[in-house]
């Protein structure tokens, strides 16, 4: 009995330390956000809530939150405890673990909003649009491929020759988080095609919405792997070592809900840009009542979304069921989450928004900051070679790894951004 009480106390102490570490991170983030924060005066709204500076800092905040989301999903930050018969996990910054797609949705919202606002106020904005807006992203993508390819050559890999060819050419992902590049480039191209002849194209937003929803439908039917190319016993073959790599989960394009569940925010951004004056006038009237309603909906809908994700779920294939209906339900609920979250954020910004050098810098390198995360997290695993260190680390080790990852992602993003700028300048100079 004494031993059991001692074990219980050790376990509770361990979990409490993890929770304290999470609270420290939350507190530091909060402090970093309130420095230089912009607040509207009483009975007024922020005039610059939709400004480039405000949107850039917002992207910086979301970039950091996406990193925390990815860190919360990694086993080195999901600390296992074997103090009793069952294995227990204490996750560092658990708040971010299941809502990463909402942070990405805000990125899409800012992109859609920024594109249409630029279109509406700048003459000939779409002249050379693909070269000015899409080509730099593509250049950045192939720079990233070179960086990741060098990393995998150094640490070793089990890629086949076909995989290497497809990954280096960009036809499949060498970085699983780089799906965003494909989707944002697709939406940029559709935006260009829709508005290039008529900036007031009334059908444009509906075409963009249809493209976003068709991507969702593609995933709902396709799922996490090409099941229609496998044998009837695909649910068994899925776990077989003899199954070809391309038939395994999430190896090809648009295999994974994260490809599709936040894209509708791009369309919402365009809609808000089109209706900005009307939206601001609407927000001014009974602001606090409307904000309270949106906040309640934000909490309720996101709570329902997490429950739906757990109880219905996207990953039905591992139970031997394609689960098209499950995927459709989760997707539809998450579309509501995306819409209400973006509305909550822009309503909040009417009264208060972050504006400081840290998040402005992060916002300017947000794409690079995002694309370097997987490399840093993987290299952390490579550095930490002892299984015992990963399974039962000390709280100080976890805190050290946490700081190391954040600092390394930031530093690598700055270097990556410098390389991108250099490549883009050389490309312009050669023409």
Coordinates of C-alpha atoms in Angstrom, one line a residue:
X1 CA 0.0 0.0 0.0
X2 CA 2.8 2.4 0.9
X3 CA 4.5 1.6 -2.4
X4 CA 1.3 2.4 -4.3
X5 CA 0.8 5.7 -2.5
X6 CA 4.4 6.6 -3.3
X7 CA 4.0 5.7 -7.0
X8 CA 0.8 7.8 -7.1
X9 CA 2.5 10.8 -5.6
X10 CA 5.4 10.5 -8.1
X11 CA 3.0 10.3 -10.9
X12 CA 0.9 13.3 -9.8
X13 CA 4.1 15.3 -9.3
X14 CA 5.3 14.4 -12.8
X15 CA 2.1 15.4 -14.4
X16 CA 2.0 18.6 -12.4
X17 CA 5.5 19.6 -13.7
X18 CA 4.3 19.1 -17.3
X19 CA 1.3 21.2 -16.7
X20 CA 3.4 24.0 -15.1
X21 CA 5.7 23.9 -18.2
X22 CA 2.6 24.4 -20.4
X23 CA 1.3 27.2 -18.3
X24 CA 4.7 28.9 -18.5
X25 CA 4.6 28.7 -22.3
X26 CA 1.0 30.1 -22.4
X27 CA 2.1 33.0 -20.1
X28 CA 5.1 33.8 -22.2
X29 CA 3.0 33.8 -25.4
X30 CA 0.4 36.1 -23.8
X31 CA 3.1 38.5 -22.6
X32 CA 4.7 38.6 -26.1
X33 CA 1.3 39.4 -27.6
X34 CA 0.3 42.2 -25.3
X35 CA 3.5 44.2 -26.0
X36 CA 2.6 46.9 -28.5
X37 CA -1.0 45.7 -28.7
X38 CA -3.4 48.0 -30.5
X39 CA -6.6 48.7 -28.6
X40 CA -9.6 50.7 -29.9
X41 CA -10.9 53.5 -27.8
X42 CA -14.2 53.2 -26.0
X43 CA -17.2 53.0 -28.3
X44 CA -14.9 52.9 -31.3
X45 CA -13.4 50.1 -33.5
X46 CA -9.8 49.8 -34.7
X47 CA -9.5 51.6 -37.9
X48 CA -6.4 49.6 -38.9
X49 CA -7.7 46.1 -38.0
X50 CA -7.6 45.1 -41.7
X51 CA -4.4 46.8 -42.5
X52 CA -1.4 45.1 -44.0
X53 CA 0.6 45.5 -40.7
X54 CA -2.3 44.0 -38.7
X55 CA -2.7 41.0 -41.0
X56 CA 1.1 40.4 -41.1
X57 CA 1.3 40.3 -37.3
X58 CA -1.8 38.0 -37.3
X59 CA 0.0 35.6 -39.6
X60 CA 3.0 35.7 -37.3
X61 CA 0.8 34.7 -34.3
X62 CA -0.7 31.9 -36.3
X63 CA 2.7 30.7 -37.5
X64 CA 3.8 30.3 -33.9
X65 CA 0.6 28.5 -33.0
X66 CA 1.0 26.1 -35.9
X67 CA 4.5 25.2 -34.6
X68 CA 3.0 24.6 -31.1
X69 CA 0.4 22.4 -32.8
X70 CA 3.0 20.3 -34.5
X71 CA 5.1 20.1 -31.4
X72 CA 2.1 18.9 -29.3
X73 CA 1.7 16.0 -31.7
X74 CA 5.3 14.8 -31.4
X75 CA 6.1 12.0 -28.9
X76 CA 9.0 13.9 -27.3
X77 CA 6.4 16.5 -26.2
X78 CA 3.8 13.8 -25.3
X79 CA 5.7 12.6 -22.3
X80 CA 5.0 9.0 -21.3
X81 CA 4.8 7.9 -17.7
X82 CA 4.9 4.3 -16.6
X83 CA 4.2 4.9 -12.9
X84 CA 1.3 2.5 -13.1
X85 CA 0.0 -0.4 -15.1
X86 CA -1.4 1.8 -17.8
X87 CA 0.7 4.1 -19.9
X88 CA -0.2 7.8 -19.4
X89 CA 0.7 10.8 -21.4
X90 CA 1.1 14.4 -20.4
X91 CA 1.2 16.7 -23.5
X92 CA 3.1 19.9 -23.4
X93 CA 0.8 22.8 -24.7
X94 CA -2.2 20.5 -25.2
X95 CA -4.4 23.4 -26.1
X96 CA -2.9 23.5 -29.6
X97 CA -2.9 19.8 -30.3
X98 CA -6.3 19.3 -32.1
X99 CA -7.0 22.7 -33.7
X100 CA -4.0 23.3 -36.0
X101 CA -6.2 23.5 -39.0
X102 CA -7.9 26.5 -37.5
X103 CA -4.6 28.4 -37.4
X104 CA -3.9 27.4 -41.0
X105 CA -7.5 28.6 -41.9
X106 CA -6.5 32.1 -40.7
X107 CA -3.5 32.0 -43.1
X108 CA -5.9 31.2 -45.9
X109 CA -8.3 34.0 -44.8
X110 CA -5.5 36.6 -44.8
X111 CA -4.4 35.4 -48.2
X112 CA -7.9 35.6 -49.7
X113 CA -8.6 39.0 -48.1
X114 CA -5.2 40.5 -49.1
X115 CA -5.6 39.4 -52.7
X116 CA -9.0 40.8 -53.2
X117 CA -8.2 44.1 -51.4
X118 CA -5.1 44.5 -53.6
X119 CA -7.3 43.8 -56.7
X120 CA -9.8 46.3 -55.7
X121 CA -7.5 49.2 -55.0
X122 CA -4.5 48.7 -57.4
X123 CA -4.7 49.3 -61.1
X124 CA -3.5 46.4 -63.3
X125 CA -2.9 44.3 -60.2
X126 CA -3.3 41.0 -62.1
X127 CA -0.8 42.0 -64.8
X128 CA 2.1 39.7 -64.2
X129 CA 0.2 38.2 -61.2
X130 CA 1.5 34.6 -61.7
X131 CA 5.0 35.8 -62.0
X132 CA 4.8 38.1 -59.0
X133 CA 2.8 36.0 -56.6
X134 CA 2.9 32.4 -57.6
X135 CA 6.4 32.0 -59.0
X136 CA 8.1 33.2 -55.8
X137 CA 6.2 30.5 -53.9
X138 CA 7.2 27.8 -56.4
X139 CA 10.9 29.0 -56.1
X140 CA 10.6 28.8 -52.3
X141 CA 9.1 25.3 -52.6
X142 CA 12.0 24.0 -54.7
X143 CA 14.6 25.6 -52.4
X144 CA 12.9 23.8 -49.6
X145 CA 13.1 20.5 -51.5
X146 CA 16.8 21.0 -51.9
X147 CA 17.2 21.6 -48.2
X148 CA 15.2 18.5 -47.2
X149 CA 16.9 16.3 -49.8
X150 CA 20.3 17.3 -48.4
X151 CA 19.0 16.5 -44.9
X152 CA 17.8 13.0 -45.9
X153 CA 21.0 12.3 -47.8
X154 CA 23.0 13.1 -44.6
X155 CA 20.9 11.2 -42.1
X156 CA 19.9 8.4 -44.3
X157 CA 16.6 7.3 -45.8
X158 CA 14.7 4.3 -47.3
X159 CA 13.3 6.1 -50.4
X160 CA 13.2 4.1 -53.6
X161 CA 14.6 5.6 -56.8
X162 CA 11.1 6.4 -57.9
X163 CA 10.3 8.1 -54.6
X164 CA 13.5 10.2 -54.9
X165 CA 12.5 11.3 -58.5
X166 CA 9.0 12.2 -57.5
X167 CA 10.0 14.0 -54.3
X168 CA 12.8 16.0 -55.9
X169 CA 10.5 17.0 -58.8
X170 CA 7.8 18.0 -56.4
X171 CA 5.2 15.5 -57.7
X172 CA 4.9 14.1 -54.2
X173 CA 5.8 15.6 -50.8
X174 CA 9.3 15.5 -49.4
X175 CA 8.0 17.5 -46.5
X176 CA 4.5 16.4 -45.4
X177 CA 3.6 19.9 -44.3
X178 CA 4.3 21.4 -47.7
X179 CA 0.8 20.5 -48.9
X180 CA -0.1 24.1 -48.2
X181 CA 2.1 25.2 -51.1
X182 CA 0.0 23.1 -53.6
X183 CA -3.3 24.3 -52.2
X184 CA -2.4 28.0 -52.0
X185 CA -0.9 28.0 -55.5
X186 CA -4.1 26.3 -56.8
X187 CA -6.3 28.9 -55.2
X188 CA -4.1 31.8 -56.5
X189 CA -4.3 30.4 -60.0
X190 CA -8.1 30.0 -59.8
X191 CA -8.3 33.6 -58.4
X192 CA -6.3 34.9 -61.3
X193 CA -8.4 33.0 -63.9
X194 CA -11.7 34.2 -62.3
X195 CA -10.9 37.9 -62.0
X196 CA -8.3 38.6 -64.7
X197 CA -10.9 39.9 -67.2
X198 CA -13.4 41.4 -64.8
X199 CA -12.5 42.3 -61.2
X200 CA -16.2 42.6 -60.4
X201 CA -17.0 39.1 -61.6
X202 CA -20.1 38.3 -59.4
X203 CA -19.7 34.6 -60.1
X204 CA -16.0 34.6 -59.1
X205 CA -16.5 33.9 -55.4
X206 CA -18.9 31.0 -56.2
X207 CA -16.4 29.5 -58.5
X208 CA -13.7 29.7 -55.8
X209 CA -16.1 28.2 -53.3
X210 CA -16.8 25.4 -55.7
X211 CA -13.1 24.7 -56.1
X212 CA -12.5 24.7 -52.4
X213 CA -15.5 22.3 -51.7
X214 CA -14.5 20.0 -54.6
X215 CA -11.1 19.5 -52.9
X216 CA -13.0 18.4 -49.8
X217 CA -15.2 16.1 -51.9
X218 CA -12.0 14.6 -53.5
X219 CA -10.7 13.7 -50.0
X220 CA -14.0 12.4 -48.8
X221 CA -14.1 9.9 -51.7
X222 CA -10.4 9.2 -51.8
X223 CA -9.6 9.0 -48.1
X224 CA -6.1 8.5 -46.9
X225 CA -4.8 6.1 -49.6
X226 CA -5.8 4.9 -53.2
X227 CA -8.1 2.1 -52.0
X228 CA -9.5 1.5 -55.5
X229 CA -6.1 0.4 -56.8
X230 CA -5.6 -2.2 -54.1
X231 CA -7.0 -5.7 -53.7
X232 CA -10.4 -6.4 -52.1
X233 CA -8.7 -7.1 -48.9
X234 CA -7.2 -3.6 -48.8
X235 CA -7.7 -3.3 -45.1
X236 CA -5.2 -6.2 -44.5
X237 CA -2.8 -5.2 -47.2
X238 CA -2.6 -1.7 -45.7
X239 CA -0.5 -3.1 -42.9
X240 CA 1.5 -5.5 -45.0
X241 CA 5.3 -4.8 -45.4
X242 CA 4.9 -6.0 -49.0
X243 CA 2.5 -3.2 -49.9
X244 CA 4.1 -0.7 -52.3
X245 CA 4.9 2.7 -50.7
X246 CA 2.4 4.6 -52.9
X247 CA -0.5 2.4 -51.6
X248 CA 0.3 3.3 -48.0
X249 CA -1.6 6.1 -46.2
X250 CA -0.9 9.8 -47.1
X251 CA 1.8 9.2 -49.7
X252 CA 0.1 10.9 -52.7
X253 CA -1.5 14.3 -53.1
X254 CA -4.8 15.1 -51.3
X255 CA -4.5 12.1 -49.1
X256 CA -5.3 13.6 -45.7
X257 CA -8.0 15.9 -44.2
X258 CA -5.5 18.7 -43.6
X259 CA -5.3 19.2 -47.4
X260 CA -8.9 20.3 -47.5
X261 CA -10.4 21.3 -44.2
X262 CA -9.3 24.9 -44.0
X263 CA -9.3 26.1 -47.6
X264 CA -12.8 27.5 -47.5
X265 CA -11.3 30.3 -45.3
X266 CA -9.6 31.6 -48.5
X267 CA -13.0 32.2 -50.0
X268 CA -14.3 33.8 -46.8
X269 CA -11.4 36.2 -46.9
X270 CA -12.4 37.3 -50.3
X271 CA -16.0 37.7 -49.3
X272 CA -15.1 39.9 -46.3
X273 CA -12.8 42.0 -48.5
X274 CA -15.7 42.5 -50.9
X275 CA -18.1 43.5 -48.1
X276 CA -15.5 45.2 -45.8
X277 CA -17.4 48.5 -45.5
X278 CA -20.7 46.8 -44.9
X279 CA -19.1 44.4 -42.4
X280 CA -17.5 47.3 -40.4
X281 CA -20.9 49.1 -40.3
X282 CA -22.6 45.9 -39.2
X283 CA -19.9 45.3 -36.5
X284 CA -20.3 48.9 -35.1
X285 CA -24.0 48.4 -34.2
X286 CA -24.3 46.5 -30.9
X287 CA -20.7 45.3 -31.2
X288 CA -20.5 43.7 -27.7
X289 CA -23.7 41.8 -28.2
X290 CA -22.7 40.4 -31.6
X291 CA -19.2 39.7 -30.3
X292 CA -20.7 37.8 -27.3
X293 CA -22.9 35.7 -29.7
X294 CA -19.9 34.9 -32.0
X295 CA -17.8 34.0 -29.0
X296 CA -20.4 31.6 -27.7
X297 CA -20.8 30.0 -31.1
X298 CA -17.0 29.9 -31.4
X299 CA -16.7 27.9 -28.1
X300 CA -19.8 25.6 -28.8
X301 CA -18.9 24.8 -32.4
X302 CA -15.3 24.1 -31.7
X303 CA -16.2 22.0 -28.8
X304 CA -18.6 20.1 -31.0
X305 CA -15.9 19.8 -33.6
X306 CA -13.4 18.1 -31.2
X307 CA -16.1 15.7 -30.0
X308 CA -17.0 14.9 -33.6
X309 CA -13.4 14.3 -34.4
X310 CA -13.1 11.8 -31.6
X311 CA -16.5 10.1 -31.8
X312 CA -16.9 10.0 -35.6
X313 CA -13.4 10.5 -36.9
X314 CA -11.6 10.7 -40.3
X315 CA -9.3 7.7 -39.9
X316 CA -11.9 4.9 -40.4
X317 CA -9.7 2.9 -42.8
X318 CA -7.8 1.4 -39.9
X319 CA -11.1 -0.2 -38.7
X320 CA -11.5 -1.8 -42.2
X321 CA -14.1 0.8 -43.3
X322 CA -13.7 3.5 -45.9
X323 CA -16.0 5.7 -43.8
X324 CA -17.1 8.1 -46.5
X325 CA -20.0 9.3 -44.3
X326 CA -17.7 9.7 -41.3
X327 CA -15.4 11.9 -43.4
X328 CA -18.2 13.9 -44.8
X329 CA -19.6 14.6 -41.3
X330 CA -16.2 15.6 -39.9
X331 CA -15.5 17.8 -42.9
X332 CA -18.8 19.6 -42.7
X333 CA -18.4 20.3 -39.0
X334 CA -14.9 21.6 -39.5
X335 CA -16.1 24.0 -42.2
X336 CA -18.3 25.5 -39.5
X337 CA -15.4 25.7 -37.2
X338 CA -13.3 27.4 -39.8
X339 CA -15.9 30.0 -40.6
X340 CA -16.8 30.8 -37.0
X341 CA -13.1 30.9 -36.0
X342 CA -12.2 33.4 -38.7
X343 CA -15.3 35.6 -37.8
X344 CA -14.3 35.4 -34.1
X345 CA -10.7 36.5 -35.0
X346 CA -11.7 39.5 -37.2
X347 CA -14.4 40.6 -34.7
X348 CA -11.8 40.5 -31.9
X349 CA -9.4 42.5 -34.0
X350 CA -12.0 45.3 -34.3
X351 CA -11.2 46.0 -30.6
X352 CA -7.7 44.6 -30.1
X353 CA -5.0 43.1 -32.2
X354 CA -1.3 42.2 -31.9
X355 CA 1.2 44.6 -33.5
X356 CA 4.9 44.3 -32.5
X357 CA 8.2 43.6 -34.1
X358 CA 8.4 39.9 -33.1
X359 CA 5.1 38.9 -34.8
X360 CA 5.6 41.3 -37.7
X361 CA 8.9 39.5 -38.4
X362 CA 7.3 36.1 -38.0
X363 CA 4.5 37.2 -40.3
X364 CA 6.9 38.2 -43.1
X365 CA 8.7 34.8 -42.9
X366 CA 5.6 32.8 -42.0
X367 CA 5.8 30.5 -45.1
X368 CA 9.5 29.7 -44.3
X369 CA 8.7 29.4 -40.6
X370 CA 6.0 26.8 -41.5
X371 CA 8.0 24.8 -44.0
X372 CA 11.1 24.4 -41.7
X373 CA 9.1 22.9 -38.8
X374 CA 9.2 19.3 -40.0
X375 CA 12.9 19.4 -40.7
X376 CA 13.7 20.8 -37.2
X377 CA 11.4 18.3 -35.5
X378 CA 12.8 15.3 -37.4
X379 CA 16.4 16.4 -36.7
X380 CA 15.5 16.7 -33.0
X381 CA 14.7 12.9 -33.1
X382 CA 18.0 12.3 -34.9
X383 CA 19.9 14.1 -32.2
X384 CA 18.0 12.4 -29.3
X385 CA 19.2 8.8 -30.0
X386 CA 18.5 7.1 -26.7
X387 CA 15.0 5.6 -26.5
X388 CA 15.0 6.1 -22.7
X389 CA 15.5 9.8 -23.1
X390 CA 12.4 10.0 -25.3
X391 CA 10.2 7.7 -23.3
X392 CA 10.9 8.9 -19.8
X393 CA 12.6 12.3 -20.1
X394 CA 13.1 14.7 -17.2
X395 CA 11.0 17.9 -17.2
X396 CA 14.2 19.9 -17.7
X397 CA 15.0 17.9 -20.9
X398 CA 11.6 18.6 -22.3
X399 CA 11.8 22.3 -21.5
X400 CA 15.2 22.4 -23.2
X401 CA 14.0 20.6 -26.3
X402 CA 11.0 22.9 -26.5
X403 CA 13.2 26.0 -26.5
X404 CA 15.7 24.4 -28.9
X405 CA 12.9 23.6 -31.4
X406 CA 11.4 27.1 -31.3
X407 CA 14.8 28.8 -31.7
X408 CA 15.9 26.4 -34.4
X409 CA 12.8 26.8 -36.5
X410 CA 13.1 30.6 -36.2
X411 CA 16.8 30.6 -37.1
X412 CA 16.3 28.2 -40.0
X413 CA 13.3 30.2 -41.3
X414 CA 15.4 33.4 -41.4
X415 CA 18.2 31.6 -43.4
X416 CA 15.7 30.0 -45.7
X417 CA 14.0 33.4 -46.3
X418 CA 17.3 35.0 -47.1
X419 CA 18.0 32.2 -49.7
X420 CA 14.6 32.7 -51.2
X421 CA 15.1 36.5 -51.5
X422 CA 18.5 35.9 -53.1
X423 CA 17.1 33.4 -55.6
X424 CA 14.2 35.6 -56.5
X425 CA 16.5 38.6 -57.1
X426 CA 18.8 36.6 -59.3
X427 CA 15.8 35.4 -61.3
X428 CA 14.6 39.0 -61.8
X429 CA 18.1 40.2 -62.7
X430 CA 18.5 37.4 -65.4
X431 CA 15.4 38.6 -67.3

